[in-house]
Amino acid sequence: MNSISARRVHLSNALARVTKRSSGRVLIVRRKYHDESFGFRKAREFTIPDYTSAQLANRATNAPLLRYADALRTHGHRAASIDPLDLLRRERVAALDPVRYGLDDPDRAFDVDGILWTGQEKQKWTLDNITSFLNSVYVGRIAYEYMDLPSKTERLWFAKLLESQSALEPMTAIDSGRRKNVHALLAKSEVLDSFLQAKFPNLKRYGLEGGESMLPALDALFEAASKAGITQLILAMPHRGRLNLLTGLLEYNPTALFHKIKGGCEVDESLDVSGDVLSHLVASPTLQYGETDDIKVSLLPNPSHLEAANPVALGKARAKQYSLLRALSNGKNNQDCMLGDKVMCVQLHGDASFTGQGVVMETLGLSGLPHFTSGGSVHIVVNNNIGYTTPASSARSSLYCSDVAKMINCPVLHVNGDYPEDVVRAVDVAFKYRNHFRKDIVIDLIVYRRWGHNELDEPAFTQPLMYEKIRSRRSVPRLYEDKLISDGVISPEAAQAVRDSYKASLNAALMDVASYVPPPVSFEGAWKGMVWPASPDARQEETGVSSTVLRDVGTASVHVPEGFEIHRRLNRHVKNRLGSIESGEGIDWASAEAMAFGSLMLEGCDVRIAGQDVGRGTFSHRHAMLVDQKTEGVIVPLNHALTEAKGKLELANSSLSEMAVLGFEYGASWERPDLLPIWEAQFGDFFNGAQVIIDTFIASSETKWLKQSGIVMLLPHGLDGAGPEHSSCRIERMLQLTNDSYTAQEKPNVNMHVVFPTTPAQYFHLLRRQIKRNYRKPLIVAAPKGLLRLPAASSKLTDMGSGTAFQPVLYDPATVKNPKAVQRVVLLSGKIYYDLAKERATRNLESSVALVRIEELAPFPFAALGEALAPYADANRQLEVLWVQEEPRNQGAWGHVRERIEEVLKGLGMEGGVAYRGRKEDAVPAPGTGKVYGVQQKAVVESAFQGL
């Protein structure tokens, strides 16, 4: 810290520099807005050599042929044979007729240089040859949509790849070894589904019948990725086909599967967890393709809410590559640390959910953003052309379910799932695109669903013609098996042996269920050293920090380099922070937050805060990033000035999304326990746009999947006349989601912490507590709005110093010295404390009314509250106890705290219970009329002192 102290020199000098700027300003040339902030990753730019002058001349000379070729590239998908059931309504595509372009002589020869990309020296082709060639590429069982891409480079890349590959190396050339492997995957999948149907006929297994080509698609993708040097693959998928993938590719123990089907738990039952359903099981094997090409595939847990796992996977994939972000910030060449080099995100979707679920569009929207990209995802839509019982015609307004991906200029490959080898080829093209451009690409794998939504449904109730056609079909594995036998690749006996052998292994696995014991929980990789929160080894280190470090960090947080011109109104912000640090008093919320961030960074922890206005702060209070007013260059002072810090602060101003952004940050928290991940809502009310992530991941992952997370949700909360949608983070909902005990526990293991802090120091300790424990818990903060600049709601530097810590209950210093004089104890939480304290002083009731703040609502602080109330209880057992809140009675914390407070009072011998004071029940959190709000708020405050 010596160099930091030296840089600080004297706070008085820093103050002087803010108030008197040098007239000889030095212009610093910087990159544009946000490029300077840590974690910002611009997309890599590519170019392909443009047409030569000879090619341009030939394109002009043969313009009709050029138009015809581009028509095949653009519209070929509309005539392609991509639907196994031929349900898509296909009309004749006039644009594919060469006569439309004046080309009516099939024997006429054309120079195709610059028009077709055959890769051959021969450039004279007849119209008949050209038509056959283009139809073979674009009107087959794979269809391509890339001509609408705005990038000429990408369009040329596709044309050159597809046309030269087709001309020089026929895409039918898949060797016999690979074909046998494809057969084995298909056959084993069919055997598994048949086996489960026979042994467990009432099981909803969401089998893969009709969509078995998904397995060779993923196998081809895993292999291509591993051979390209990718070592980690993050996979999100829904329920359909999950069991087939787990056992067929991801090496999941069939005995463990049967154990779960028979009612067993997938994890050690002594951990007191609920587990999850069969179709949400996971695996993380390391697969080997070749002697050295290993790749770890991590299939993430998923809730039943379709597509909700997508942003989680994206966030986890980016977090796995954090070292690459750090390498770039340390000056290494951009080409040496491209995102996507070693980690890839793969997302599987259903056709109905891909079109219907908004989180898909939100996540796609993140895919190319500088603080959210992970280097390109491969999307595979397993397209049944039906969602539950809703046909495609009623499920989407577009021709293809994949059309939503065009919002990010994403290329799409449609492929007929009846032809597994074509599926493998489509995957090969898709991966090459992703790996070259590091952008998302979609494979629309068009298949069918042999049964209903699950095996117990009767689909013919609603789709009789569709299922008449399906039930008359031979299965995909059998069709492919017939093809290989016909081609002499495999004999009928060998094909049957594959099935018999796998069935025998499944029977053996089923016999082993009685002796099966789930493996113990272990913490590996980045989580090594962590423990289960309920473990006796769970501990928390001190959160207080020495005053020297606090002053150094606080000063660094507003460090403005010479020649960097900040907005003139921010001079006051800098001056006030430096002044409070110098005096040690009046530390506001933003200053305390910066000290928490910076102190953690000095300890080697990274901090990432994401949201729609996090750099500046919704209420213009944070200013963790500074923008040069002349160049729009950006600095993050904590990164710029804390040169000794091993940690970094990433300010990820996000898109206007709640669900995907929160899911993204949550995924990062799974990957990196050494990261403090924060999502800040613009207003606390807007969290409900991410309710699915909160319900199915944040509140329940530890209980369902043994997945810990240190995610922090900052939800600005408080009634201040701003109306129904800018007042409440719905504390009652957060508290309802906790498993907080109604009685005191020696070591409570609550699923997430819910807090409503009233001082900056409390907030400081809460942030540091997230990291200074050897386990992780989500933290929900009802964050301040009006308190951000309220002088009374400030802290002293000593409140954050060594030996200090977060206090779940804050005593009332005005009354604790003379408890006998107290006539009423008012319990409360949050900002209303300052309104009540002001009113109490006005009424001169400081000695007779005690205001006790419950800062942590879950886990409820039974012991701390008992200690705070004990002096009053000893003095007067009949003491009146109130709970006061500004939220309506059916909202806020009242429903959560009432029984728990009464439990504490009974323990103290106080039998009078606790009475409610506050707003009456309401359908909205706050009124939208200013006068009504004022009247209500005045009544709430006065009710606390009524009768005294």
PDB file of N, CA, C and O in Angstrom, residues 603-644:
ATOM      1  N   GLU A 603      -7.510  -7.384  -2.293  1.00  0.00           N
ATOM      2  CA  GLU A 603      -7.376  -8.730  -1.735  1.00  0.00           C
ATOM      3  C   GLU A 603      -7.439  -9.799  -2.821  1.00  0.00           C
ATOM      4  O   GLU A 603      -7.475 -10.993  -2.524  1.00  0.00           O
ATOM      5  N   GLY A 604      -7.469  -9.373  -4.089  1.00  0.00           N
ATOM      6  CA  GLY A 604      -7.440 -10.325  -5.197  1.00  0.00           C
ATOM      7  C   GLY A 604      -8.788 -10.722  -5.730  1.00  0.00           C
ATOM      8  O   GLY A 604      -8.889 -11.619  -6.580  1.00  0.00           O
ATOM      9  N   CYS A 605      -9.855 -10.085  -5.272  1.00  0.00           N
ATOM     10  CA  CYS A 605     -11.204 -10.426  -5.722  1.00  0.00           C
ATOM     11  C   CYS A 605     -11.607  -9.521  -6.879  1.00  0.00           C
ATOM     12  O   CYS A 605     -11.323  -8.323  -6.880  1.00  0.00           O
ATOM     13  N   ASP A 606     -12.278 -10.091  -7.861  1.00  0.00           N
ATOM     14  CA  ASP A 606     -12.834  -9.314  -8.955  1.00  0.00           C
ATOM     15  C   ASP A 606     -14.276  -8.940  -8.619  1.00  0.00           C
ATOM     16  O   ASP A 606     -14.987  -9.691  -7.938  1.00  0.00           O
ATOM     17  N   VAL A 607     -14.685  -7.801  -9.119  1.00  0.00           N
ATOM     18  CA  VAL A 607     -16.044  -7.309  -8.898  1.00  0.00           C
ATOM     19  C   VAL A 607     -16.663  -7.009 -10.258  1.00  0.00           C
ATOM     20  O   VAL A 607     -16.032  -6.383 -11.105  1.00  0.00           O
ATOM     21  N   ARG A 608     -17.872  -7.473 -10.466  1.00  0.00           N
ATOM     22  CA  ARG A 608     -18.598  -7.174 -11.704  1.00  0.00           C
ATOM     23  C   ARG A 608     -20.001  -6.732 -11.318  1.00  0.00           C
ATOM     24  O   ARG A 608     -20.715  -7.437 -10.600  1.00  0.00           O
ATOM     25  N   ILE A 609     -20.382  -5.568 -11.787  1.00  0.00           N
ATOM     26  CA  ILE A 609     -21.734  -5.073 -11.539  1.00  0.00           C
ATOM     27  C   ILE A 609     -22.382  -4.782 -12.878  1.00  0.00           C
ATOM     28  O   ILE A 609     -21.827  -4.084 -13.721  1.00  0.00           O
ATOM     29  N   ALA A 610     -23.552  -5.374 -13.082  1.00  0.00           N
ATOM     30  CA  ALA A 610     -24.257  -5.260 -14.359  1.00  0.00           C
ATOM     31  C   ALA A 610     -25.648  -4.684 -14.134  1.00  0.00           C
ATOM     32  O   ALA A 610     -26.263  -4.890 -13.088  1.00  0.00           O
ATOM     33  N   GLY A 611     -26.133  -3.993 -15.121  1.00  0.00           N
ATOM     34  CA  GLY A 611     -27.459  -3.394 -15.059  1.00  0.00           C
ATOM     35  C   GLY A 611     -27.556  -2.287 -16.089  1.00  0.00           C
ATOM     36  O   GLY A 611     -26.613  -2.042 -16.852  1.00  0.00           O
ATOM     37  N   GLN A 612     -28.669  -1.597 -16.096  1.00  0.00           N
ATOM     38  CA  GLN A 612     -28.949  -0.678 -17.193  1.00  0.00           C
ATOM     39  C   GLN A 612     -28.313   0.697 -17.033  1.00  0.00           C
ATOM     40  O   GLN A 612     -28.347   1.500 -17.951  1.00  0.00           O
ATOM     41  N   ASP A 613     -27.727   0.971 -15.874  1.00  0.00           N
ATOM     42  CA  ASP A 613     -27.114   2.287 -15.678  1.00  0.00           C
ATOM     43  C   ASP A 613     -26.106   2.208 -14.550  1.00  0.00           C
ATOM     44  O   ASP A 613     -26.050   3.088 -13.693  1.00  0.00           O
ATOM     45  N   VAL A 614     -25.305   1.156 -14.535  1.00  0.00           N
ATOM     46  CA  VAL A 614     -24.486   0.910 -13.355  1.00  0.00           C
ATOM     47  C   VAL A 614     -23.230   1.766 -13.289  1.00  0.00           C
ATOM     48  O   VAL A 614     -22.698   2.009 -12.209  1.00  0.00           O
ATOM     49  N   GLY A 615     -22.719   2.209 -14.420  1.00  0.00           N
ATOM     50  CA  GLY A 615     -21.508   3.014 -14.385  1.00  0.00           C
ATOM     51  C   GLY A 615     -21.725   4.322 -13.666  1.00  0.00           C
ATOM     52  O   GLY A 615     -20.971   4.695 -12.762  1.00  0.00           O
ATOM     53  N   ARG A 616     -22.782   5.026 -14.047  1.00  0.00           N
ATOM     54  CA  ARG A 616     -23.155   6.279 -13.405  1.00  0.00           C
ATOM     55  C   ARG A 616     -24.008   6.040 -12.171  1.00  0.00           C
ATOM     56  O   ARG A 616     -23.864   6.697 -11.144  1.00  0.00           O
ATOM     57  N   GLY A 617     -24.924   5.057 -12.271  1.00  0.00           N
ATOM     58  CA  GLY A 617     -25.910   4.825 -11.235  1.00  0.00           C
ATOM     59  C   GLY A 617     -27.223   5.474 -11.618  1.00  0.00           C
ATOM     60  O   GLY A 617     -27.247   6.610 -12.110  1.00  0.00           O
ATOM     61  N   THR A 618     -28.335   4.749 -11.427  1.00  0.00           N
ATOM     62  CA  THR A 618     -29.644   5.279 -11.791  1.00  0.00           C
ATOM     63  C   THR A 618     -29.881   6.666 -11.207  1.00  0.00           C
ATOM     64  O   THR A 618     -30.453   7.544 -11.852  1.00  0.00           O
ATOM     65  N   PHE A 619     -29.422   6.860  -9.986  1.00  0.00           N
ATOM     66  CA  PHE A 619     -29.686   8.112  -9.287  1.00  0.00           C
ATOM     67  C   PHE A 619     -28.473   9.045  -9.327  1.00  0.00           C
ATOM     68  O   PHE A 619     -28.324   9.912  -8.473  1.00  0.00           O
ATOM     69  N   SER A 620     -27.629   8.821 -10.332  1.00  0.00           N
ATOM     70  CA  SER A 620     -26.451   9.668 -10.554  1.00  0.00           C
ATOM     71  C   SER A 620     -25.621   9.803  -9.284  1.00  0.00           C
ATOM     72  O   SER A 620     -25.156  10.896  -8.935  1.00  0.00           O
ATOM     73  N   HIS A 621     -25.409   8.680  -8.622  1.00  0.00           N
ATOM     74  CA  HIS A 621     -24.701   8.721  -7.343  1.00  0.00           C
ATOM     75  C   HIS A 621     -23.373   7.964  -7.366  1.00  0.00           C
ATOM     76  O   HIS A 621     -22.479   8.269  -6.600  1.00  0.00           O
ATOM     77  N   ARG A 622     -23.249   6.972  -8.275  1.00  0.00           N
ATOM     78  CA  ARG A 622     -22.091   6.086  -8.202  1.00  0.00           C
ATOM     79  C   ARG A 622     -20.877   6.688  -8.888  1.00  0.00           C
ATOM     80  O   ARG A 622     -19.809   6.780  -8.301  1.00  0.00           O
ATOM     81  N   HIS A 623     -20.991   6.994 -10.140  1.00  0.00           N
ATOM     82  CA  HIS A 623     -19.901   7.561 -10.952  1.00  0.00           C
ATOM     83  C   HIS A 623     -18.609   6.738 -10.783  1.00  0.00           C
ATOM     84  O   HIS A 623     -17.535   7.267 -10.555  1.00  0.00           O
ATOM     85  N   ALA A 624     -18.783   5.414 -10.922  1.00  0.00           N
ATOM     86  CA  ALA A 624     -17.622   4.526 -10.843  1.00  0.00           C
ATOM     87  C   ALA A 624     -16.810   4.564 -12.121  1.00  0.00           C
ATOM     88  O   ALA A 624     -15.687   4.060 -12.161  1.00  0.00           O
ATOM     89  N   MET A 625     -17.369   5.123 -13.176  1.00  0.00           N
ATOM     90  CA  MET A 625     -16.641   5.377 -14.411  1.00  0.00           C
ATOM     91  C   MET A 625     -16.743   6.859 -14.723  1.00  0.00           C
ATOM     92  O   MET A 625     -17.748   7.509 -14.419  1.00  0.00           O
ATOM     93  N   LEU A 626     -15.677   7.394 -15.304  1.00  0.00           N
ATOM     94  CA  LEU A 626     -15.645   8.805 -15.650  1.00  0.00           C
ATOM     95  C   LEU A 626     -15.431   8.932 -17.152  1.00  0.00           C
ATOM     96  O   LEU A 626     -14.646   8.176 -17.738  1.00  0.00           O
ATOM     97  N   VAL A 627     -16.124   9.872 -17.755  1.00  0.00           N
ATOM     98  CA  VAL A 627     -16.071  10.060 -19.205  1.00  0.00           C
ATOM     99  C   VAL A 627     -15.456  11.418 -19.511  1.00  0.00           C
ATOM    100  O   VAL A 627     -15.922  12.445 -19.001  1.00  0.00           O
ATOM    101  N   ASP A 628     -14.414  11.401 -20.330  1.00  0.00           N
ATOM    102  CA  ASP A 628     -13.786  12.656 -20.738  1.00  0.00           C
ATOM    103  C   ASP A 628     -14.770  13.455 -21.593  1.00  0.00           C
ATOM    104  O   ASP A 628     -15.318  12.945 -22.568  1.00  0.00           O
ATOM    105  N   GLN A 629     -14.973  14.708 -21.226  1.00  0.00           N
ATOM    106  CA  GLN A 629     -15.982  15.522 -21.886  1.00  0.00           C
ATOM    107  C   GLN A 629     -15.571  15.969 -23.280  1.00  0.00           C
ATOM    108  O   GLN A 629     -16.408  16.451 -24.052  1.00  0.00           O
ATOM    109  N   LYS A 630     -14.304  15.823 -23.616  1.00  0.00           N
ATOM    110  CA  LYS A 630     -13.839  16.224 -24.939  1.00  0.00           C
ATOM    111  C   LYS A 630     -13.691  15.041 -25.895  1.00  0.00           C
ATOM    112  O   LYS A 630     -13.912  15.163 -27.095  1.00  0.00           O
ATOM    113  N   THR A 631     -13.323  13.879 -25.371  1.00  0.00           N
ATOM    114  CA  THR A 631     -13.021  12.738 -26.241  1.00  0.00           C
ATOM    115  C   THR A 631     -13.973  11.561 -26.056  1.00  0.00           C
ATOM    116  O   THR A 631     -13.970  10.647 -26.861  1.00  0.00           O
ATOM    117  N   GLU A 632     -14.768  11.562 -24.978  1.00  0.00           N
ATOM    118  CA  GLU A 632     -15.594  10.426 -24.577  1.00  0.00           C
ATOM    119  C   GLU A 632     -14.752   9.214 -24.207  1.00  0.00           C
ATOM    120  O   GLU A 632     -15.262   8.098 -24.147  1.00  0.00           O
ATOM    121  N   GLY A 633     -13.487   9.424 -23.969  1.00  0.00           N
ATOM    122  CA  GLY A 633     -12.681   8.354 -23.405  1.00  0.00           C
ATOM    123  C   GLY A 633     -13.151   8.056 -21.998  1.00  0.00           C
ATOM    124  O   GLY A 633     -13.679   8.924 -21.298  1.00  0.00           O
ATOM    125  N   VAL A 634     -12.986   6.816 -21.570  1.00  0.00           N
ATOM    126  CA  VAL A 634     -13.516   6.378 -20.285  1.00  0.00           C
ATOM    127  C   VAL A 634     -12.406   5.828 -19.405  1.00  0.00           C
ATOM    128  O   VAL A 634     -11.505   5.127 -19.883  1.00  0.00           O
ATOM    129  N   ILE A 635     -12.486   6.153 -18.119  1.00  0.00           N
ATOM    130  CA  ILE A 635     -11.643   5.475 -17.144  1.00  0.00           C
ATOM    131  C   ILE A 635     -12.527   4.980 -16.003  1.00  0.00           C
ATOM    132  O   ILE A 635     -13.578   5.565 -15.713  1.00  0.00           O
ATOM    133  N   VAL A 636     -12.113   3.895 -15.403  1.00  0.00           N
ATOM    134  CA  VAL A 636     -12.701   3.409 -14.157  1.00  0.00           C
ATOM    135  C   VAL A 636     -11.641   3.683 -13.093  1.00  0.00           C
ATOM    136  O   VAL A 636     -10.628   2.975 -13.031  1.00  0.00           O
ATOM    137  N   PRO A 637     -11.814   4.716 -12.277  1.00  0.00           N
ATOM    138  CA  PRO A 637     -10.748   5.131 -11.366  1.00  0.00           C
ATOM    139  C   PRO A 637     -10.169   4.016 -10.509  1.00  0.00           C
ATOM    140  O   PRO A 637      -8.951   3.969 -10.301  1.00  0.00           O
ATOM    141  N   LEU A 638     -11.011   3.109 -10.020  1.00  0.00           N
ATOM    142  CA  LEU A 638     -10.471   2.041  -9.172  1.00  0.00           C
ATOM    143  C   LEU A 638      -9.512   1.145  -9.948  1.00  0.00           C
ATOM    144  O   LEU A 638      -8.521   0.668  -9.404  1.00  0.00           O
ATOM    145  N   ASN A 639      -9.807   0.897 -11.223  1.00  0.00           N
ATOM    146  CA  ASN A 639      -8.874   0.119 -12.044  1.00  0.00           C
ATOM    147  C   ASN A 639      -7.648   0.946 -12.418  1.00  0.00           C
ATOM    148  O   ASN A 639      -6.533   0.435 -12.502  1.00  0.00           O
ATOM    149  N   HIS A 640      -7.858   2.211 -12.649  1.00  0.00           N
ATOM    150  CA  HIS A 640      -6.789   3.091 -13.120  1.00  0.00           C
ATOM    151  C   HIS A 640      -5.803   3.414 -12.010  1.00  0.00           C
ATOM    152  O   HIS A 640      -4.587   3.465 -12.238  1.00  0.00           O
ATOM    153  N   ALA A 641      -6.324   3.651 -10.804  1.00  0.00           N
ATOM    154  CA  ALA A 641      -5.474   4.153  -9.724  1.00  0.00           C
ATOM    155  C   ALA A 641      -4.972   3.067  -8.785  1.00  0.00           C
ATOM    156  O   ALA A 641      -3.893   3.218  -8.200  1.00  0.00           O
ATOM    157  N   LEU A 642      -5.740   1.997  -8.609  1.00  0.00           N
ATOM    158  CA  LEU A 642      -5.287   0.913  -7.722  1.00  0.00           C
ATOM    159  C   LEU A 642      -4.395  -0.038  -8.496  1.00  0.00           C
ATOM    160  O   LEU A 642      -4.756  -1.181  -8.788  1.00  0.00           O
ATOM    161  N   THR A 643      -3.217   0.425  -8.850  1.00  0.00           N
ATOM    162  CA  THR A 643      -2.340  -0.375  -9.702  1.00  0.00           C
ATOM    163  C   THR A 643      -1.842  -1.631  -9.016  1.00  0.00           C
ATOM    164  O   THR A 643      -1.449  -2.590  -9.676  1.00  0.00           O
ATOM    165  N   GLU A 644      -1.837  -1.644  -7.674  1.00  0.00           N
ATOM    166  CA  GLU A 644      -1.376  -2.837  -6.947  1.00  0.00           C
ATOM    167  C   GLU A 644      -2.454  -3.896  -6.814  1.00  0.00           C
ATOM    168  O   GLU A 644      -2.182  -5.014  -6.397  1.00  0.00           O
TER     169      GLU A 644
END
